[in-house]
């Protein structure tokens, strides 16, 4: 293998999405601070935690969709230049290629 | 009567601040002033007020259900989504390898046979070799005894535990569910399973999970008995693909999706074909109906006026 250290793409995307989700992260950290002194065990920050991770998840899945779409787009772009369909009656080929 | 008036006043203030239909309210108010017997209008207003306050209180209760339902999982772009997209069969093969090496120690897949894998993820020889590695109880023989033999293509995938009680006993009371249909048995199953497997995180502040359970925000309630199983390089893929956590998650979900819906590719082809043909038939039927009805629809009736 070329690289010995594998980078988990999901973790990488989650880290790169961090700047987009600063606001829910700050809300979560504010909540953590608020409940620090609590001993009753009833207070928790699940709401803010969920908001933050929902933001990250949305960003990650969007990045993946974009990466997937770009991959498909470039796949077909490369394919197009080699495709010359000849139906016998007419030729269908990329007109920008000068054969 | 007094209660109705108080509610009316509260409602007037509420609606006033939201700038809703105050003319409606003043009409009701005037109705009350005009006729004392018109208590039905006040009662309706009181019910409306009660409903509105009920709705407001419901919103605070809903937030406590967040952990109960689990964090909503995002939609990932699976290669087999799409109206004419097939499974990624290389991914199914890798996913089966992940299942065998990571999941099969606790989860059964008792509805899948080795022969199902032929032509999907493995050749017949490979599947036969895989089946032959397991021991299957068969019998009774001519002497009336049960015996063990190496597996055949027709055998089901092996079960890790003899029955549910044994499974629960070995896993602290929790039953690792059979995975044959798991992506159909959970809401938004494919995305849910992927999010669950790759979503083990530290719990939020204030949440403590008891010994023996682990925190997973996607699991309803948040406390799941299964520990994090997918770690980088846990499996060495035969085809050399780097086995990151996300890669293994994707492959195992592809495998589980195929296991739950092996007919998917044929179904999509059939669906595309028949929807296309039936649309043409619909156009033909519509034309034919209008053709036949044109006689009646274009008739003219003449009224003979008798003088």
CSV table of C-alpha atoms in Angstrom, one decimal:
chain,number,residue,atom,x,y,z
A,1,UNK,CA,0.0,0.0,0.0
A,2,UNK,CA,1.2,3.5,-0.8
A,3,UNK,CA,0.2,5.1,2.5
A,4,UNK,CA,0.6,3.2,5.7
A,5,UNK,CA,-1.6,5.5,7.7
A,6,UNK,CA,-5.2,5.3,6.6
A,7,UNK,CA,-7.3,8.4,7.2
A,8,UNK,CA,-10.9,7.6,8.0
A,9,UNK,CA,-12.9,9.8,5.5
A,10,UNK,CA,-15.8,10.2,7.8
A,11,UNK,CA,-13.7,11.6,10.7
A,12,UNK,CA,-11.9,13.8,8.2
A,13,UNK,CA,-15.1,15.2,6.9
A,14,UNK,CA,-16.5,15.7,10.4
A,15,UNK,CA,-13.4,17.7,11.4
A,16,UNK,CA,-13.6,19.8,8.2
A,17,UNK,CA,-17.2,20.5,8.9
A,18,UNK,CA,-16.4,21.9,12.3
A,19,UNK,CA,-16.1,25.5,11.2
A,20,UNK,CA,-19.5,25.4,9.6
A,21,UNK,CA,-21.1,24.3,12.9
A,22,UNK,CA,-19.5,26.7,15.3
A,23,UNK,CA,-22.8,28.1,16.6
A,24,UNK,CA,-24.3,24.9,17.9
A,25,UNK,CA,-20.9,23.9,19.3
A,26,UNK,CA,-20.8,27.2,21.3
A,27,UNK,CA,-24.3,26.6,22.5
A,28,UNK,CA,-23.3,23.1,23.6
A,29,UNK,CA,-20.3,24.4,25.4
A,30,UNK,CA,-22.3,27.1,27.1
A,31,UNK,CA,-24.7,24.4,28.3
A,32,UNK,CA,-21.9,22.3,29.6
A,33,UNK,CA,-20.7,25.3,31.6
A,34,UNK,CA,-24.2,26.0,32.9
A,35,UNK,CA,-24.7,22.5,34.3
A,36,UNK,CA,-21.2,22.1,35.7
A,37,UNK,CA,-22.2,22.8,39.2
A,38,UNK,CA,-25.2,20.6,39.2
A,39,UNK,CA,-25.3,17.6,41.5
A,40,UNK,CA,-28.9,16.5,41.1
A,41,UNK,CA,-28.0,14.5,37.9
A,42,UNK,CA,-31.2,15.7,36.2
A,43,UNK,CA,-29.6,18.4,34.0
A,44,UNK,CA,-28.1,17.4,30.7
A,45,UNK,CA,-27.2,18.9,27.4
A,46,UNK,CA,-28.7,16.3,25.0
A,47,UNK,CA,-30.6,19.0,23.1
A,48,UNK,CA,-27.6,21.1,22.2
A,49,UNK,CA,-25.5,17.9,21.6
A,50,UNK,CA,-28.1,16.7,19.1
A,51,UNK,CA,-28.2,20.1,17.4
A,52,UNK,CA,-24.5,20.2,17.0
A,53,UNK,CA,-24.2,16.6,15.7
A,54,UNK,CA,-27.2,17.1,13.4
A,55,UNK,CA,-25.4,20.1,11.8
A,56,UNK,CA,-22.2,18.1,11.4
A,57,UNK,CA,-24.0,15.1,10.0
A,58,UNK,CA,-25.9,17.2,7.4
A,59,UNK,CA,-22.6,18.8,6.4
A,60,UNK,CA,-20.8,15.5,6.1
A,61,UNK,CA,-23.6,13.8,4.0
A,62,UNK,CA,-23.7,16.9,1.8
A,63,UNK,CA,-19.9,16.7,1.3
A,64,UNK,CA,-20.3,13.1,0.4
A,65,UNK,CA,-23.1,13.7,-2.0
A,66,UNK,CA,-21.1,16.5,-3.7
A,67,UNK,CA,-18.0,14.2,-3.8
A,68,UNK,CA,-20.1,11.4,-5.3
A,69,UNK,CA,-21.8,13.7,-7.8
A,70,UNK,CA,-18.4,15.2,-8.9
A,71,UNK,CA,-17.0,11.7,-9.2
A,72,UNK,CA,-19.9,10.6,-11.5
A,73,UNK,CA,-19.5,13.9,-13.5
A,74,UNK,CA,-15.8,13.4,-14.1
A,75,UNK,CA,-16.4,9.7,-14.9
A,76,UNK,CA,-18.8,10.6,-17.7
A,77,UNK,CA,-16.6,13.5,-18.8
A,78,UNK,CA,-13.7,11.1,-19.4
A,79,UNK,CA,-16.0,8.6,-21.0
A,80,UNK,CA,-17.5,11.1,-23.4
A,81,UNK,CA,-14.2,11.8,-25.2
A,82,UNK,CA,-13.9,8.1,-26.2
A,83,UNK,CA,-17.5,7.6,-27.1
A,84,UNK,CA,-18.2,7.6,-30.8
A,85,UNK,CA,-21.6,6.1,-31.5
A,86,UNK,CA,-22.1,5.0,-35.1
A,87,UNK,CA,-25.6,4.0,-36.0
A,88,UNK,CA,-24.8,3.6,-39.7
A,89,UNK,CA,-27.4,6.2,-40.7
A,90,UNK,CA,-25.8,9.0,-38.7
A,91,UNK,CA,-22.8,9.5,-36.5
A,92,UNK,CA,-23.1,10.8,-33.0
A,93,UNK,CA,-19.9,12.0,-31.6
A,94,UNK,CA,-18.6,15.0,-29.6
A,95,UNK,CA,-18.4,17.7,-32.2
A,96,UNK,CA,-15.6,19.5,-30.4
A,97,UNK,CA,-13.2,16.6,-31.2
A,98,UNK,CA,-11.6,17.0,-34.6
A,99,UNK,CA,-11.0,13.5,-35.8
B,1,UNK,CA,-68.9,32.8,33.0
B,2,UNK,CA,-66.1,34.6,34.9
B,3,UNK,CA,-63.6,31.9,33.8
B,4,UNK,CA,-64.7,32.4,30.2
B,5,UNK,CA,-64.1,36.1,30.5
B,6,UNK,CA,-60.6,35.6,31.9
B,7,UNK,CA,-59.7,33.2,29.2
B,8,UNK,CA,-61.0,35.6,26.7
B,9,UNK,CA,-58.8,38.3,28.1
B,10,UNK,CA,-55.7,36.1,28.0
B,11,UNK,CA,-56.5,35.1,24.5
B,12,UNK,CA,-57.0,38.7,23.4
B,13,UNK,CA,-53.6,39.6,24.7
B,14,UNK,CA,-52.0,36.5,23.1
B,15,UNK,CA,-53.7,37.0,19.8
B,16,UNK,CA,-53.0,40.7,19.9
B,17,UNK,CA,-49.2,40.2,20.3
B,18,UNK,CA,-49.3,37.8,17.4
B,19,UNK,CA,-51.4,40.2,15.4
B,20,UNK,CA,-53.9,37.5,14.4
B,21,UNK,CA,-57.6,37.9,13.7
B,22,UNK,CA,-58.6,40.5,16.3
B,23,UNK,CA,-61.7,41.5,14.4
B,24,UNK,CA,-62.9,37.9,15.0
B,25,UNK,CA,-62.2,38.3,18.7
B,26,UNK,CA,-64.0,41.6,19.0
B,27,UNK,CA,-67.0,40.0,17.2
B,28,UNK,CA,-67.0,37.3,19.8
B,29,UNK,CA,-66.7,39.8,22.6
B,30,UNK,CA,-69.6,41.9,21.2
B,31,UNK,CA,-71.6,38.7,20.9
B,32,UNK,CA,-71.1,38.0,24.6
B,33,UNK,CA,-72.1,41.5,25.5
B,34,UNK,CA,-75.2,41.5,23.3
B,35,UNK,CA,-76.7,38.1,24.3
B,36,UNK,CA,-76.1,36.5,27.7
B,37,UNK,CA,-77.6,33.2,26.3
B,38,UNK,CA,-74.8,33.1,23.6
B,39,UNK,CA,-72.5,31.1,25.9
B,40,UNK,CA,-71.7,28.7,23.1
B,41,UNK,CA,-69.4,31.3,21.5
B,42,UNK,CA,-67.5,31.8,24.8
B,43,UNK,CA,-67.3,28.0,25.3
B,44,UNK,CA,-65.8,27.6,21.8
B,45,UNK,CA,-63.3,30.4,22.6
B,46,UNK,CA,-62.4,28.8,25.9
B,47,UNK,CA,-61.8,25.5,24.1
B,48,UNK,CA,-59.6,27.3,21.6
B,49,UNK,CA,-57.7,28.9,24.4
B,50,UNK,CA,-57.2,25.6,26.1
B,51,UNK,CA,-56.0,24.0,22.9
B,52,UNK,CA,-53.5,26.8,22.3
B,53,UNK,CA,-52.0,26.6,25.8
B,54,UNK,CA,-51.9,22.8,25.4
B,55,UNK,CA,-50.0,23.2,22.2
B,56,UNK,CA,-47.5,25.5,23.8
B,57,UNK,CA,-46.9,23.1,26.7
B,58,UNK,CA,-46.5,20.2,24.2
B,59,UNK,CA,-43.4,21.8,22.7
B,60,UNK,CA,-41.5,21.6,26.0
B,61,UNK,CA,-42.4,18.0,26.4
B,62,UNK,CA,-41.2,17.1,22.9
B,63,UNK,CA,-37.6,18.0,23.7
B,64,UNK,CA,-37.5,15.3,26.3
B,65,UNK,CA,-38.3,12.7,23.6
B,66,UNK,CA,-35.2,13.6,21.6
B,67,UNK,CA,-33.0,11.0,23.2
B,68,UNK,CA,-35.9,8.6,23.1
B,69,UNK,CA,-36.2,8.7,19.3
B,70,UNK,CA,-32.5,8.9,18.8
B,71,UNK,CA,-30.6,11.4,16.7
B,72,UNK,CA,-32.0,11.6,13.2
B,73,UNK,CA,-29.6,10.0,10.8
B,74,UNK,CA,-28.6,11.8,7.6
B,75,UNK,CA,-29.1,10.5,4.1
B,76,UNK,CA,-25.9,9.2,2.5
B,77,UNK,CA,-25.5,8.8,-1.2
B,78,UNK,CA,-25.6,5.0,-1.6
B,79,UNK,CA,-24.4,3.7,-5.0
B,80,UNK,CA,-27.5,1.5,-5.2
B,81,UNK,CA,-29.9,4.4,-4.8
B,82,UNK,CA,-31.5,5.6,-8.0
B,83,UNK,CA,-34.1,4.2,-10.3
B,84,UNK,CA,-31.7,2.0,-12.3
B,85,UNK,CA,-28.8,1.6,-10.0
B,86,UNK,CA,-27.6,-1.9,-9.1
B,87,UNK,CA,-25.7,-3.0,-6.0
B,88,UNK,CA,-21.9,-2.5,-5.8
B,89,UNK,CA,-21.1,-6.2,-5.8
B,90,UNK,CA,-17.5,-5.7,-4.8
B,91,UNK,CA,-18.8,-3.9,-1.8
B,92,UNK,CA,-21.2,-6.7,-1.0
B,93,UNK,CA,-18.2,-9.1,-1.1
B,94,UNK,CA,-16.2,-6.9,1.3
B,95,UNK,CA,-19.2,-6.4,3.5
B,96,UNK,CA,-19.7,-10.2,3.8
B,97,UNK,CA,-16.0,-10.4,4.9
B,98,UNK,CA,-16.6,-7.7,7.5
B,99,UNK,CA,-19.7,-9.6,8.7
B,100,UNK,CA,-17.9,-12.9,9.0
B,101,UNK,CA,-14.9,-11.5,10.9
B,102,UNK,CA,-16.5,-8.8,13.0
B,103,UNK,CA,-20.3,-9.4,13.4
B,104,UNK,CA,-20.9,-13.1,13.1
B,105,UNK,CA,-19.6,-13.9,16.6
B,106,UNK,CA,-22.8,-12.3,18.0
B,107,UNK,CA,-25.3,-11.7,15.2
B,108,UNK,CA,-26.9,-14.5,13.2
B,109,UNK,CA,-28.1,-14.2,9.6
B,110,UNK,CA,-30.3,-17.3,9.6
B,111,UNK,CA,-32.2,-16.5,6.5
B,112,UNK,CA,-29.2,-16.4,4.1
B,113,UNK,CA,-27.8,-19.6,2.6
B,114,UNK,CA,-24.4,-20.0,1.1
B,115,UNK,CA,-26.0,-20.6,-2.3
B,116,UNK,CA,-27.5,-17.1,-2.2
B,117,UNK,CA,-24.0,-15.7,-2.3
B,118,UNK,CA,-23.1,-17.5,-5.6
B,119,UNK,CA,-23.2,-15.1,-8.4
B,120,UNK,CA,-23.6,-12.1,-6.1
B,121,UNK,CA,-20.4,-11.9,-4.1
B,122,UNK,CA,-18.6,-15.3,-4.7
B,123,UNK,CA,-18.1,-17.9,-7.4
B,124,UNK,CA,-19.6,-21.3,-6.8
B,125,UNK,CA,-16.2,-22.8,-5.9
B,126,UNK,CA,-15.5,-20.0,-3.4
B,127,UNK,CA,-18.9,-20.4,-1.8
B,128,UNK,CA,-18.5,-24.1,-1.6
B,129,UNK,CA,-15.1,-23.7,0.1
B,130,UNK,CA,-16.5,-21.2,2.6
B,131,UNK,CA,-19.5,-23.5,3.4
B,132,UNK,CA,-17.1,-26.5,3.9
B,133,UNK,CA,-15.3,-24.6,6.7
B,134,UNK,CA,-18.3,-24.8,9.0
B,135,UNK,CA,-19.7,-27.8,10.9
B,136,UNK,CA,-23.4,-28.5,10.5
B,137,UNK,CA,-25.5,-30.8,12.6
B,138,UNK,CA,-27.4,-33.2,10.4
B,139,UNK,CA,-29.3,-36.4,10.9
B,140,UNK,CA,-30.5,-38.7,12.1
B,141,UNK,CA,-28.4,-41.3,10.4
B,142,UNK,CA,-29.3,-45.0,9.9
B,143,UNK,CA,-28.4,-45.6,13.5
B,144,UNK,CA,-30.8,-42.9,14.7
B,145,UNK,CA,-28.0,-40.6,15.8
B,146,UNK,CA,-27.4,-36.9,14.9
B,147,UNK,CA,-24.0,-36.3,13.3
B,148,UNK,CA,-21.9,-33.4,12.2
B,149,UNK,CA,-20.7,-32.9,8.7
B,150,UNK,CA,-19.0,-30.1,6.8
B,151,UNK,CA,-21.3,-27.5,5.3
B,152,UNK,CA,-22.8,-27.5,1.9
B,153,UNK,CA,-24.1,-24.6,-0.4
B,154,UNK,CA,-27.6,-25.4,0.8
B,155,UNK,CA,-26.9,-24.7,4.4
B,156,UNK,CA,-27.8,-21.5,6.1
B,157,UNK,CA,-25.1,-19.1,7.5
B,158,UNK,CA,-24.1,-20.4,11.0
B,159,UNK,CA,-25.7,-19.1,14.1
B,160,UNK,CA,-23.4,-18.0,16.9
B,161,UNK,CA,-25.9,-19.0,19.7
B,162,UNK,CA,-28.2,-22.0,20.0
B,163,UNK,CA,-31.2,-19.8,20.9
B,164,UNK,CA,-32.3,-16.4,22.1
B,165,UNK,CA,-31.8,-17.2,25.7
B,166,UNK,CA,-28.2,-18.2,25.2
B,167,UNK,CA,-27.6,-15.0,23.2
B,168,UNK,CA,-29.1,-12.9,25.9
B,169,UNK,CA,-27.1,-14.7,28.6
B,170,UNK,CA,-23.8,-14.2,26.7
B,171,UNK,CA,-24.6,-10.5,26.1
B,172,UNK,CA,-25.7,-9.2,29.5
B,173,UNK,CA,-29.4,-9.6,28.8
B,174,UNK,CA,-29.4,-8.0,25.4
B,175,UNK,CA,-30.3,-9.9,22.3
B,176,UNK,CA,-28.1,-9.2,19.2
B,177,UNK,CA,-30.8,-9.2,16.5
B,178,UNK,CA,-30.7,-11.3,13.4
B,179,UNK,CA,-29.3,-9.2,10.6
B,180,UNK,CA,-31.0,-10.9,7.6
B,181,UNK,CA,-33.7,-8.2,7.3
B,182,UNK,CA,-32.2,-5.4,9.5
B,183,UNK,CA,-32.1,-2.7,6.9
B,184,UNK,CA,-35.8,-3.2,6.2
B,185,UNK,CA,-36.7,-3.7,9.9
B,186,UNK,CA,-35.5,-0.3,11.0
B,187,UNK,CA,-36.8,3.1,9.8
B,188,UNK,CA,-34.5,4.5,7.1
B,189,UNK,CA,-32.5,1.2,7.7
B,190,UNK,CA,-29.5,1.6,5.5
B,191,UNK,CA,-28.6,5.1,6.7
B,192,UNK,CA,-29.5,4.2,10.3
B,193,UNK,CA,-27.2,1.1,10.4
B,194,UNK,CA,-24.3,3.1,8.9
B,195,UNK,CA,-24.8,6.0,11.3
B,196,UNK,CA,-25.1,3.6,14.2
B,197,UNK,CA,-22.0,1.7,13.4
B,198,UNK,CA,-19.8,4.8,12.8
B,199,UNK,CA,-21.5,7.0,15.3
B,200,UNK,CA,-20.1,5.9,18.7
B,201,UNK,CA,-19.3,9.1,20.5
B,202,UNK,CA,-18.7,10.5,24.0
B,203,UNK,CA,-22.0,11.1,25.7
B,204,UNK,CA,-23.2,14.7,26.2
B,205,UNK,CA,-22.6,16.5,29.5
B,206,UNK,CA,-24.9,15.3,32.2
B,207,UNK,CA,-25.6,11.9,30.6
B,208,UNK,CA,-24.0,8.9,32.3
B,209,UNK,CA,-24.3,5.4,30.9
B,210,UNK,CA,-24.3,2.4,33.2
B,211,UNK,CA,-21.5,-0.2,33.2
B,212,UNK,CA,-22.1,-2.7,30.3
B,213,UNK,CA,-23.8,-0.2,28.0
B,214,UNK,CA,-22.3,2.3,25.5
B,215,UNK,CA,-23.5,5.6,24.3
B,216,UNK,CA,-24.7,5.9,20.8
B,217,UNK,CA,-26.8,9.0,19.9
B,218,UNK,CA,-28.5,7.2,17.0
B,219,UNK,CA,-29.8,4.4,19.1
B,220,UNK,CA,-33.2,5.1,20.6
B,221,UNK,CA,-32.6,6.0,24.2
B,222,UNK,CA,-28.9,6.4,23.7
B,223,UNK,CA,-27.6,3.4,25.6
B,224,UNK,CA,-26.7,0.4,23.4
B,225,UNK,CA,-25.3,-2.9,24.6
B,226,UNK,CA,-23.1,-3.4,21.5
B,227,UNK,CA,-19.6,-1.8,21.9
B,228,UNK,CA,-17.9,0.0,19.0
B,229,UNK,CA,-17.0,-2.8,16.6
B,230,UNK,CA,-15.7,-1.0,13.6
B,231,UNK,CA,-12.2,0.3,14.1
B,232,UNK,CA,-9.7,1.3,11.4
B,233,UNK,CA,-7.8,-1.7,10.0
B,234,UNK,CA,-9.9,-4.2,11.9
B,235,UNK,CA,-10.3,-6.2,8.8
B,236,UNK,CA,-7.8,-6.8,6.0
B,237,UNK,CA,-9.7,-6.7,2.7
B,238,UNK,CA,-8.9,-9.4,0.1
B,239,UNK,CA,-8.9,-6.8,-2.7
B,240,UNK,CA,-6.5,-4.4,-0.8
B,241,UNK,CA,-9.0,-1.6,-0.3
B,242,UNK,CA,-7.9,0.4,2.9
B,243,UNK,CA,-10.2,-0.8,5.7
B,244,UNK,CA,-11.2,2.5,7.3
B,245,UNK,CA,-14.1,2.7,9.7
B,246,UNK,CA,-16.3,4.4,7.1
B,247,UNK,CA,-15.3,1.9,4.4
B,248,UNK,CA,-16.2,-1.1,6.5
B,249,UNK,CA,-19.5,0.6,7.5
B,250,UNK,CA,-20.3,1.2,3.9
B,251,UNK,CA,-19.4,-2.3,2.8
B,252,UNK,CA,-21.3,-4.0,5.6
B,253,UNK,CA,-24.4,-1.9,5.0
B,254,UNK,CA,-24.2,-2.8,1.3
B,255,UNK,CA,-24.0,-6.5,2.3
B,256,UNK,CA,-27.0,-6.1,4.7
B,257,UNK,CA,-29.0,-4.2,2.1
B,258,UNK,CA,-28.5,-7.0,-0.3
B,259,UNK,CA,-29.3,-9.6,2.3
B,260,UNK,CA,-32.6,-7.9,3.1
B,261,UNK,CA,-33.5,-7.1,-0.6
B,262,UNK,CA,-31.7,-9.5,-2.9
B,263,UNK,CA,-34.4,-9.0,-5.5
B,264,UNK,CA,-33.8,-5.3,-5.8
B,265,UNK,CA,-32.0,-5.2,-9.1
B,266,UNK,CA,-34.6,-7.4,-10.8
B,267,UNK,CA,-37.3,-5.4,-9.2
B,268,UNK,CA,-35.9,-2.1,-10.5
B,269,UNK,CA,-35.6,-3.5,-14.1
B,270,UNK,CA,-39.1,-4.9,-14.0
B,271,UNK,CA,-40.5,-1.7,-12.5
B,272,UNK,CA,-38.8,0.5,-15.1
B,273,UNK,CA,-40.0,-1.7,-17.9
B,274,UNK,CA,-43.6,-2.0,-16.8
B,275,UNK,CA,-44.1,1.6,-15.7
B,276,UNK,CA,-42.9,2.6,-19.2
B,277,UNK,CA,-45.2,0.1,-20.9
B,278,UNK,CA,-48.2,0.9,-18.8
B,279,UNK,CA,-47.7,4.6,-19.4
B,280,UNK,CA,-48.0,3.9,-23.1
B,281,UNK,CA,-51.0,1.7,-22.5
B,282,UNK,CA,-52.5,4.6,-20.5
B,283,UNK,CA,-52.1,7.0,-23.4
B,284,UNK,CA,-53.6,4.4,-25.7
B,285,UNK,CA,-56.5,3.8,-23.4
B,286,UNK,CA,-57.1,7.5,-22.9
B,287,UNK,CA,-57.2,8.0,-26.6
B,288,UNK,CA,-59.6,5.1,-27.2
B,289,UNK,CA,-61.9,6.2,-24.4
B,290,UNK,CA,-62.2,9.7,-25.8
B,291,UNK,CA,-62.6,8.3,-29.3
B,292,UNK,CA,-65.6,6.1,-28.2
B,293,UNK,CA,-67.2,8.9,-26.1
B,294,UNK,CA,-66.7,11.5,-28.8
B,295,UNK,CA,-70.1,10.5,-30.3
B,296,UNK,CA,-71.9,11.3,-27.1
B,297,UNK,CA,-69.8,14.3,-26.1
B,298,UNK,CA,-70.3,16.0,-29.3
B,299,UNK,CA,-74.1,15.5,-29.7
B,300,UNK,CA,-76.4,18.4,-29.8
B,301,UNK,CA,-79.9,18.5,-28.3
B,302,UNK,CA,-82.6,20.6,-29.9
B,303,UNK,CA,-85.5,21.8,-27.9
B,304,UNK,CA,-88.6,22.0,-30.0
B,305,UNK,CA,-90.6,24.9,-28.9
B,306,UNK,CA,-94.3,24.2,-29.1
B,307,UNK,CA,-96.3,27.4,-29.8
